[in-house]
CSV table of N, CA and C in Angstrom, one decimal:
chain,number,residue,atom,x,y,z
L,1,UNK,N,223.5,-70.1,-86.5
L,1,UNK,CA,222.7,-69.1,-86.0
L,1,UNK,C,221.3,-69.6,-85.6
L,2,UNK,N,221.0,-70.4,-85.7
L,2,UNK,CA,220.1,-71.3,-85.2
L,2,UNK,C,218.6,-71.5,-85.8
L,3,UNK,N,219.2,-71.0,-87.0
L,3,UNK,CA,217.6,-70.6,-87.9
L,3,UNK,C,217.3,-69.3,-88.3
L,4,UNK,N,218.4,-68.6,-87.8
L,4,UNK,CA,217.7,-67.2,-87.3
L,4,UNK,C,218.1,-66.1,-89.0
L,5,UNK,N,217.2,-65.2,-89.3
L,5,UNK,CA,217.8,-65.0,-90.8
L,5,UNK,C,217.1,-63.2,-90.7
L,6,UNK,N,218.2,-62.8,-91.5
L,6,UNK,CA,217.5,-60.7,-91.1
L,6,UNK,C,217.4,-60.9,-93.1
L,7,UNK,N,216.0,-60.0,-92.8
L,7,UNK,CA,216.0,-59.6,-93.8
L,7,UNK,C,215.4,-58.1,-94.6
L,8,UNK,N,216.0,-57.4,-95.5
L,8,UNK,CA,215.3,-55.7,-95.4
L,8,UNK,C,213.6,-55.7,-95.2
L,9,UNK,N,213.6,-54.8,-94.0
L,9,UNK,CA,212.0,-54.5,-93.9
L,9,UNK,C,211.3,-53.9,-95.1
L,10,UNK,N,210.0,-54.2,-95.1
L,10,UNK,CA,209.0,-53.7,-96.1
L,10,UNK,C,207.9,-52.7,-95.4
L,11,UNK,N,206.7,-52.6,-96.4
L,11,UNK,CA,205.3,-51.7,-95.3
L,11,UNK,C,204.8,-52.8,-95.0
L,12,UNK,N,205.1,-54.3,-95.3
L,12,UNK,CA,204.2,-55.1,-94.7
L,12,UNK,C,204.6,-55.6,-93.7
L,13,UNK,N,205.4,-54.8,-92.6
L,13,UNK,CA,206.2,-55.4,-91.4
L,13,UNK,C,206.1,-54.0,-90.2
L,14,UNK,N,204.8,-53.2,-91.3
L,14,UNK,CA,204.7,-52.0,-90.5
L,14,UNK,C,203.6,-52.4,-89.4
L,15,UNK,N,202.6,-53.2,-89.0
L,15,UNK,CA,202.2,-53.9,-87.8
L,15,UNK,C,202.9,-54.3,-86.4
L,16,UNK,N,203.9,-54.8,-87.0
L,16,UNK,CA,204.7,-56.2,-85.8
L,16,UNK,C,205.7,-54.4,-85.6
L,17,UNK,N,206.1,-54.0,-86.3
L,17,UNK,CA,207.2,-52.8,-85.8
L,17,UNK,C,206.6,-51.7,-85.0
L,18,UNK,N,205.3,-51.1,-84.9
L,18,UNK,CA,204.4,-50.4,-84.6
L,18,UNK,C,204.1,-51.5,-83.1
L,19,UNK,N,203.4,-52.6,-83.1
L,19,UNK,CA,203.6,-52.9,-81.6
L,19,UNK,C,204.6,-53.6,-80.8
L,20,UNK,N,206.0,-53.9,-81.5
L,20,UNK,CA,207.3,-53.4,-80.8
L,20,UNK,C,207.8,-52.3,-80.3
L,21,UNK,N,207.4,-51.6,-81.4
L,21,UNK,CA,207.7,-49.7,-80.6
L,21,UNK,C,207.8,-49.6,-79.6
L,22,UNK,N,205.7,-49.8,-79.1
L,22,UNK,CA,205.0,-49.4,-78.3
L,22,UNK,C,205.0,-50.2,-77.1
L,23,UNK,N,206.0,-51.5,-77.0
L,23,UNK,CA,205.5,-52.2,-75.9
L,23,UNK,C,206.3,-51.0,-74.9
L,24,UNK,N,206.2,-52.0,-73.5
L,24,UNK,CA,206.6,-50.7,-72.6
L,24,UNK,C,208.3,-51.0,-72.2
L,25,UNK,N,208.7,-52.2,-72.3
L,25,UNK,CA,210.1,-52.3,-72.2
L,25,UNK,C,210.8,-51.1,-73.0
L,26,UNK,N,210.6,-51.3,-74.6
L,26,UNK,CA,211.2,-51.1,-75.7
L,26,UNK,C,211.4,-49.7,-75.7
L,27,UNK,N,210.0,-48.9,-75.0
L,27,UNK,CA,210.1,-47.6,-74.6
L,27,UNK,C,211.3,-47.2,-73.8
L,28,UNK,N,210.9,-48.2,-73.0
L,28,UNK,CA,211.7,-47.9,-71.4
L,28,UNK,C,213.6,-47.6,-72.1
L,29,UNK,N,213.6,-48.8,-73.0
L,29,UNK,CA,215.0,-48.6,-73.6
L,29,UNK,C,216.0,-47.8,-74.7
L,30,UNK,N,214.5,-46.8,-75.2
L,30,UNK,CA,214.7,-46.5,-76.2
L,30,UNK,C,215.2,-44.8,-76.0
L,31,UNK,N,215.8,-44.0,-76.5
L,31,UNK,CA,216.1,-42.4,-76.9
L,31,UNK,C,215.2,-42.1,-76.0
L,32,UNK,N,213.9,-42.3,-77.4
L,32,UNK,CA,212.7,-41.3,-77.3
L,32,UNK,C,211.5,-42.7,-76.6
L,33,UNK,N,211.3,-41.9,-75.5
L,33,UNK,CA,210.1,-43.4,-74.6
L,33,UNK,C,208.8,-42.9,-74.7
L,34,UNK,N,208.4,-42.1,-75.7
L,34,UNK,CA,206.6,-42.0,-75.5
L,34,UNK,C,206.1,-42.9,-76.7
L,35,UNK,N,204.8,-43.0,-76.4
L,35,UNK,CA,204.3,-43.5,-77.1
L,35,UNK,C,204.1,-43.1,-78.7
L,36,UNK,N,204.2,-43.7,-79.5
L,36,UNK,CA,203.6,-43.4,-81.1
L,36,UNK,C,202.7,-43.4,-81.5
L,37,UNK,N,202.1,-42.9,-82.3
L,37,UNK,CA,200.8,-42.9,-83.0
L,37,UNK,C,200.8,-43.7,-84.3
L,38,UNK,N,199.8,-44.4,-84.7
L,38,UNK,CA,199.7,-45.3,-85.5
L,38,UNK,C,200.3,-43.8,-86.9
L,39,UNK,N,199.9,-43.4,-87.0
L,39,UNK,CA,200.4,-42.2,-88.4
L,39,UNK,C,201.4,-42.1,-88.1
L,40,UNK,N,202.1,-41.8,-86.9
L,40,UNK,CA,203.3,-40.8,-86.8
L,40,UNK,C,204.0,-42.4,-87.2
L,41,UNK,N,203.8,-43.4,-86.9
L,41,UNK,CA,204.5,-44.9,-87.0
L,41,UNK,C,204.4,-45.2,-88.4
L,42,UNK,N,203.7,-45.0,-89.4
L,42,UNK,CA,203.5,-45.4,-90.5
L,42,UNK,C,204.5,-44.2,-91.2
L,43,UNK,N,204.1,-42.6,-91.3
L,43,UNK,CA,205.3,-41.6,-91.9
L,43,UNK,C,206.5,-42.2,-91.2
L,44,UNK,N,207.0,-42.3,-90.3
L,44,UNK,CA,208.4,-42.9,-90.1
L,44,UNK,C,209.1,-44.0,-90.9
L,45,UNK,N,207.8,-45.0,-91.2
L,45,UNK,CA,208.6,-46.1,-91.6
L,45,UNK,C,208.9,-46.0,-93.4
L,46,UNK,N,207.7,-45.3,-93.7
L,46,UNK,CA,207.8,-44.9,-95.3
L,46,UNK,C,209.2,-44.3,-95.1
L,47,UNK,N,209.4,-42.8,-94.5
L,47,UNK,CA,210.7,-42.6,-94.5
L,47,UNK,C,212.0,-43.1,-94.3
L,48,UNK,N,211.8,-44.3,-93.3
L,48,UNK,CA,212.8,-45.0,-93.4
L,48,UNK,C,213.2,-45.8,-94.6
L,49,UNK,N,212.5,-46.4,-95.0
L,49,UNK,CA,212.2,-47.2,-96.0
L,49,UNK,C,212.7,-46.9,-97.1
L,50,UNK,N,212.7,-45.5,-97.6
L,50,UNK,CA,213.3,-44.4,-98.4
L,50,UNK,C,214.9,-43.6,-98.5
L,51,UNK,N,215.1,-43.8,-97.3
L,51,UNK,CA,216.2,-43.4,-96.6
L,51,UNK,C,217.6,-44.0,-97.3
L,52,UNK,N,218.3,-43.4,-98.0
L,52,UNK,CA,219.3,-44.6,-98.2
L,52,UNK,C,220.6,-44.7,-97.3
L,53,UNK,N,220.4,-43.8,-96.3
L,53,UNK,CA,221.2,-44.0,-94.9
L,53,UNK,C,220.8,-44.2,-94.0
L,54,UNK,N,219.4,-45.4,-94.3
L,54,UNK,CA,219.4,-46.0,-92.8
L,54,UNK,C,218.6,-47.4,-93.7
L,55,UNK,N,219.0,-48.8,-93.5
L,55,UNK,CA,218.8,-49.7,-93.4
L,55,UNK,C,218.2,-50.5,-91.8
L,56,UNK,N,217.1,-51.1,-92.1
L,56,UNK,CA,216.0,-51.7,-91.1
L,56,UNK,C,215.6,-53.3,-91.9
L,57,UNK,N,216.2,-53.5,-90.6
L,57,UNK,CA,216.1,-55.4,-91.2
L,57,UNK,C,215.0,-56.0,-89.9
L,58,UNK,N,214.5,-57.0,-90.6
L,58,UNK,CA,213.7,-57.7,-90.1
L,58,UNK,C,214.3,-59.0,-89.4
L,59,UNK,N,214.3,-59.8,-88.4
L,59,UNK,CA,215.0,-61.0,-87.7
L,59,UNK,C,213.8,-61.9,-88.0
L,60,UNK,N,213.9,-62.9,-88.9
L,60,UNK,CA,212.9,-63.6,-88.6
L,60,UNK,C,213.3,-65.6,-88.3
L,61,UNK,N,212.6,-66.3,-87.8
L,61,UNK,CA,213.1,-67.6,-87.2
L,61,UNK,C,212.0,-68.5,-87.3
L,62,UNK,N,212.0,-69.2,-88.8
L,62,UNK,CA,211.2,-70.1,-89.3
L,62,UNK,C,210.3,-69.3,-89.6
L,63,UNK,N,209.9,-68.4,-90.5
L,63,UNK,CA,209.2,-67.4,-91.1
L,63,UNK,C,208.1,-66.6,-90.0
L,64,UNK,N,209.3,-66.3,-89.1
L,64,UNK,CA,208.3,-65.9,-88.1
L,64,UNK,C,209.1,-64.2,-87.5
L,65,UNK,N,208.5,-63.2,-87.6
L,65,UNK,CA,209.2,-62.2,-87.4
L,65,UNK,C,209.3,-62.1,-85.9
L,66,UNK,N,210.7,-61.8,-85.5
L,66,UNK,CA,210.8,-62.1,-84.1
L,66,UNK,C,211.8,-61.1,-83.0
L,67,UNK,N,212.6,-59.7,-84.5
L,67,UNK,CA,213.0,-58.8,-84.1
L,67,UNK,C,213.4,-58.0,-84.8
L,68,UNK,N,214.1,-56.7,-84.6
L,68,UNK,CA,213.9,-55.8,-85.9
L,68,UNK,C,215.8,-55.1,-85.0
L,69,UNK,N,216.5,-55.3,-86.5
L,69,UNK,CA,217.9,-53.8,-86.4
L,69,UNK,C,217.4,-53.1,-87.2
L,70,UNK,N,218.2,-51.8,-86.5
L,70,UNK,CA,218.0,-50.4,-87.7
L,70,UNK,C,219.7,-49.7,-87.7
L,71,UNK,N,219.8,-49.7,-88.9
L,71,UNK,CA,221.3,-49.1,-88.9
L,71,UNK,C,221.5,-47.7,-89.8
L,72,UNK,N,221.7,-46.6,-89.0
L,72,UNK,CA,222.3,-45.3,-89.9
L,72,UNK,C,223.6,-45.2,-89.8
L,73,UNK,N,223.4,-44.7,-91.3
L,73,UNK,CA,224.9,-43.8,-91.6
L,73,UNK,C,225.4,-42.9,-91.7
L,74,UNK,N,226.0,-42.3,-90.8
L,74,UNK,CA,226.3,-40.8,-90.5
L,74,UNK,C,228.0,-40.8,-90.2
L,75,UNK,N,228.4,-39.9,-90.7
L,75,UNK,CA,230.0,-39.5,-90.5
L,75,UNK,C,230.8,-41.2,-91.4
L,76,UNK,N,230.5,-41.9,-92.1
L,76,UNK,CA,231.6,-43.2,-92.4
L,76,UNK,C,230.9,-44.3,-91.4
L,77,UNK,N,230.4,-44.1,-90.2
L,77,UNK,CA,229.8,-45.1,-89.1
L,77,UNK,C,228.3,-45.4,-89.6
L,78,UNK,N,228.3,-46.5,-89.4
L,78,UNK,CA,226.8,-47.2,-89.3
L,78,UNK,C,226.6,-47.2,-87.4
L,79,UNK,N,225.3,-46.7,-87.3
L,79,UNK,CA,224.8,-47.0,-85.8
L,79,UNK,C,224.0,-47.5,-85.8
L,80,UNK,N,224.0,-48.4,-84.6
L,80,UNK,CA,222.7,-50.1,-85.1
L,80,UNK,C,222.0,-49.8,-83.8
L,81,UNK,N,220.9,-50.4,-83.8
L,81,UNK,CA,220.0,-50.1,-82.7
L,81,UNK,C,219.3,-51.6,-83.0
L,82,UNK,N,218.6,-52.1,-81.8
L,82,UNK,CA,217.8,-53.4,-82.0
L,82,UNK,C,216.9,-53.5,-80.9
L,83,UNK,N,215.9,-54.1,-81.1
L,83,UNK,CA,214.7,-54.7,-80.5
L,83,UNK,C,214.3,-56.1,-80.4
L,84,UNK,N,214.0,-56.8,-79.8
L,84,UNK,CA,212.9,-58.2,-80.0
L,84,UNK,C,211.7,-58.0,-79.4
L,85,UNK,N,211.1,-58.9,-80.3
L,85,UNK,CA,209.6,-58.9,-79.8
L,85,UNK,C,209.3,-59.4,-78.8
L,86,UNK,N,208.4,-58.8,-77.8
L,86,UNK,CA,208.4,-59.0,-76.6
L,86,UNK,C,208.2,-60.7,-76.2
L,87,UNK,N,207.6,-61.6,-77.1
L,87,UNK,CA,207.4,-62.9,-76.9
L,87,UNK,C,208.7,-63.8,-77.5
L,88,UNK,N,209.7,-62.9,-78.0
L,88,UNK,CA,210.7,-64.0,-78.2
L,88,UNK,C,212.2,-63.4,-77.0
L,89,UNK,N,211.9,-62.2,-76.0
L,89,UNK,CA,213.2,-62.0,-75.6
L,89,UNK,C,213.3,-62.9,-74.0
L,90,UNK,N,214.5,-62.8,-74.5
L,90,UNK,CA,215.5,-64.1,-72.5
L,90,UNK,C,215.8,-64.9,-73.6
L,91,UNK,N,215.8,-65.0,-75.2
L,91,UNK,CA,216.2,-66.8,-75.9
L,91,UNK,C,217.2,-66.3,-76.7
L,92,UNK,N,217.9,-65.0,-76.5
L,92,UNK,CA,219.1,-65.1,-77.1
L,92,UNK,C,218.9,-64.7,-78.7
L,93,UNK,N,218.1,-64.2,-78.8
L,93,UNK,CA,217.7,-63.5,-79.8
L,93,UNK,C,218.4,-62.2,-80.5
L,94,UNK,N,218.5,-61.3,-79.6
L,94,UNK,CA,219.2,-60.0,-79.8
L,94,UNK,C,220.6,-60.9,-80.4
L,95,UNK,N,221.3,-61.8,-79.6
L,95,UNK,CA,222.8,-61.4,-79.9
L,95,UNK,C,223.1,-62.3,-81.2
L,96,UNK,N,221.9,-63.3,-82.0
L,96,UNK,CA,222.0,-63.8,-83.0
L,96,UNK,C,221.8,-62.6,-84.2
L,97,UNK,N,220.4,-61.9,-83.6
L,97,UNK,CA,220.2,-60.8,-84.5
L,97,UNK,C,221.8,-59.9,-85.2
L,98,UNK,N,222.1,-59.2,-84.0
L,98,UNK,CA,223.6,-58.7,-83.8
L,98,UNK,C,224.9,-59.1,-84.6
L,99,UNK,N,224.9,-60.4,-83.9
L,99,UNK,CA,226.3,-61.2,-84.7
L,99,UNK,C,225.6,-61.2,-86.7
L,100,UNK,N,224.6,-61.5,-86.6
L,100,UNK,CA,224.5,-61.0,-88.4
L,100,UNK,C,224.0,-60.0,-88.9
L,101,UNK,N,223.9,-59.1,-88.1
L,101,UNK,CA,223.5,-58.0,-88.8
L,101,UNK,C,225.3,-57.5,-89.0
L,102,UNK,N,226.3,-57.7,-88.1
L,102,UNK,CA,227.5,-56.7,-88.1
L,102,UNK,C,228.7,-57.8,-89.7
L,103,UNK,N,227.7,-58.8,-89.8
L,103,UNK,CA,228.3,-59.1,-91.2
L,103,UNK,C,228.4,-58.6,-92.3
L,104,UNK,N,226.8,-57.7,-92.5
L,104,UNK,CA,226.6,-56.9,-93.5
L,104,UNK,C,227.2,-55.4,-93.8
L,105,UNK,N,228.0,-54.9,-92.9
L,105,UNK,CA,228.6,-53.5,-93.2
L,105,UNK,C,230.1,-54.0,-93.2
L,106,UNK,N,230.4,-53.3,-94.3
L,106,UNK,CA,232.3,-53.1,-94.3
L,106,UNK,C,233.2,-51.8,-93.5
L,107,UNK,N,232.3,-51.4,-93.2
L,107,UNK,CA,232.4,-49.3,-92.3
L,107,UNK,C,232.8,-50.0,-90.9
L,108,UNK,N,233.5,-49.0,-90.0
L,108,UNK,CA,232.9,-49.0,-88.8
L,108,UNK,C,231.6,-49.2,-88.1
L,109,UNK,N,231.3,-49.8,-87.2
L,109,UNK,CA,230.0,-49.6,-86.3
L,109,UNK,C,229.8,-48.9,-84.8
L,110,UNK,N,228.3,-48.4,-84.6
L,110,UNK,CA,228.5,-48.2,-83.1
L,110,UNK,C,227.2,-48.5,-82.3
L,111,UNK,N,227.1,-48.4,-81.3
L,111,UNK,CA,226.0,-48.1,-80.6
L,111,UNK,C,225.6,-47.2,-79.3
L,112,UNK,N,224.5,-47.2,-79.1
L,112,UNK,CA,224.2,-46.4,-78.2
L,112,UNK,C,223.5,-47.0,-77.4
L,113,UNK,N,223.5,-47.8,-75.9
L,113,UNK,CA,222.3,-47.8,-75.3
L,113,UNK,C,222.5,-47.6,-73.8
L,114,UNK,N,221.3,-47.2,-73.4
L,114,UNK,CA,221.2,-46.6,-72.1
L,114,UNK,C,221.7,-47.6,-70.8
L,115,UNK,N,222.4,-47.3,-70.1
L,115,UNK,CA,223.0,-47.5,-69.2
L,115,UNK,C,222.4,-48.8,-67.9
L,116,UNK,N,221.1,-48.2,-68.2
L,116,UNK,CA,220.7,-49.5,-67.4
L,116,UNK,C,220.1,-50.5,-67.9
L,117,UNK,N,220.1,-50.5,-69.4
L,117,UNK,CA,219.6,-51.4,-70.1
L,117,UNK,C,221.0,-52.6,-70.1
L,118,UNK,N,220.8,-53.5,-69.1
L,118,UNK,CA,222.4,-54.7,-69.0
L,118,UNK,C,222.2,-55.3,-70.2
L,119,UNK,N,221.1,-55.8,-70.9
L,119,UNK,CA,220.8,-56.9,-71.4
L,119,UNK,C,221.4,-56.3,-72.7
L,120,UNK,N,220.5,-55.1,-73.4
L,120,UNK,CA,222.0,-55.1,-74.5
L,120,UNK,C,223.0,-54.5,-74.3
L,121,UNK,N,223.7,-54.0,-73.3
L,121,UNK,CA,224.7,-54.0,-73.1
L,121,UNK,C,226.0,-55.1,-73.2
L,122,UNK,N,225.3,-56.3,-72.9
L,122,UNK,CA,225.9,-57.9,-73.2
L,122,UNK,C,225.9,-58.2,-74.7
L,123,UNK,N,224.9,-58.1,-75.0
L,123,UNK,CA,224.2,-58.2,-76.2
L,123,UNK,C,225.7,-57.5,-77.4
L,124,UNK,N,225.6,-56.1,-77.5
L,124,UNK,CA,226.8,-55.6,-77.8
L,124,UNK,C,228.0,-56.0,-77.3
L,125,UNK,N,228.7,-56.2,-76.2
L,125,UNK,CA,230.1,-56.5,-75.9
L,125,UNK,C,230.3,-58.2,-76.6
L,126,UNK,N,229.3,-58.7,-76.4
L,126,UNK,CA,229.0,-59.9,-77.4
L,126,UNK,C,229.2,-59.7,-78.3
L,127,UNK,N,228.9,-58.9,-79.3
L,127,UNK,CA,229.2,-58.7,-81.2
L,127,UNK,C,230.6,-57.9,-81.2
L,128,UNK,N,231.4,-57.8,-79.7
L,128,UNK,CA,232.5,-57.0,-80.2
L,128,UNK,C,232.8,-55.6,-79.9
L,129,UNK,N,231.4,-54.9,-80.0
L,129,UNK,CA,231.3,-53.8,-79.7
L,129,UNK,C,232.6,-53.1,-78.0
L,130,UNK,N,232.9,-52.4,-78.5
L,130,UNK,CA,233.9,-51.7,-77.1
L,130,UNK,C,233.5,-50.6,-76.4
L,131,UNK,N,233.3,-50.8,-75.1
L,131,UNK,CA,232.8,-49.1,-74.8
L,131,UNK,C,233.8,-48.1,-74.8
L,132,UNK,N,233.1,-47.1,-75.2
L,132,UNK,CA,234.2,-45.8,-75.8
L,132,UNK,C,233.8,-44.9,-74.5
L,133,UNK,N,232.9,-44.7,-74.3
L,133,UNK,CA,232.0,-43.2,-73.4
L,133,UNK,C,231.1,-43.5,-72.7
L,134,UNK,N,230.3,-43.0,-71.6
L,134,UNK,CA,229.3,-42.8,-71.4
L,134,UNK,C,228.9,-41.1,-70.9
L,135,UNK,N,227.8,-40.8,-71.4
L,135,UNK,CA,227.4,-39.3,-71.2
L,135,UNK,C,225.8,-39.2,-71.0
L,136,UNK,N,225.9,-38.6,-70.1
L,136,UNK,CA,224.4,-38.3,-69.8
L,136,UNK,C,223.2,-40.0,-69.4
L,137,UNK,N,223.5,-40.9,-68.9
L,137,UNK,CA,223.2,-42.3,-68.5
L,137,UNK,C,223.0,-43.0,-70.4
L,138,UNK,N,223.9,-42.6,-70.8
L,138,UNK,CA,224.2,-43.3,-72.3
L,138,UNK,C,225.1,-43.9,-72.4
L,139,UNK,N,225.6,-45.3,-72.8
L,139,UNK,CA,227.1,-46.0,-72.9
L,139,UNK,C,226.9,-46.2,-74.8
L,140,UNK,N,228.3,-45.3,-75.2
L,140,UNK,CA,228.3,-45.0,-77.0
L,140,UNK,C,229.6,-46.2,-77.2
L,141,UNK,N,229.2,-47.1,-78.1
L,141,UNK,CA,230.1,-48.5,-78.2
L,141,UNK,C,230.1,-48.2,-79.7
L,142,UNK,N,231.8,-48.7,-79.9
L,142,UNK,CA,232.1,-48.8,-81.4
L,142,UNK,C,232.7,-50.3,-81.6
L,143,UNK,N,232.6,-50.4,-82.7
L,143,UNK,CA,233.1,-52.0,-83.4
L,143,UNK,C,234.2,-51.9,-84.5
């Protein structure tokens, strides 16, 4: 994996995750695309944090934080979502992220990403992931 190592997020990873949010790609790719507020970004992550159905791992590559999965669990499925930071993506980062993060669950997996987002769309068919559906410009991938 080329260095590359996930590990559970903390509050001290609430910085780098707060201006990933907000860059304008990550919007562009995400559910929900407005912007956050530094509060509304901090109660989220405490709650995540808390959450014991949703795990959020940190990617980092030579102690350098470089992307973030988040994985819930709802119905028996884990659903994974991911990001890179805007200065480490085109290097293949997502799909190292990916391929170790789908080591850590014994459940089913899935995903969700929007339809014109190619890049993880590869990203996923890479870890395996199958497309099941798309609804509403959303492609729902299971593993």
């Amino acid at each position: 994996m080329m260095g590359l190592t996930l590990r559970l997020a903390s509050m001290k990873d609430a910085d780098c995750l707060f201006e990933w949010r907000n860059d304008p790609e990550t919007r562009k790719a995400s559910h929900s695309t407005e912007w956050v507020e530094v509060a509304d970004h901090m109660q989220w992550l405490k709650a995540s944090l808390s959450n014991s159905n949703r795990r959020l791992y940190i990617a980092e590559k030579k102690h350098v934080s470089v992307g973030t999965i988040r994985a819930d669990f709802d119905n028996g499925t884990w659903t994974l979502s991911w990001s890179v930071s805007p200065r480490y993506r085109n290097k293949g980062i997502a799909s190292q992220m990916l391929a170790l993060a789908v080591k850590k669950f014994n459940e089913p997996l899935a995903a969700e990403v929007k339809a014109q987002n190619i890049a993880s769309i590869k990203v996923a068919q890479r870890a395996g992931f199958i497309l099941q559906r798309e609804q509403e410009g959303v492609l729902y991938f299971q593993r």
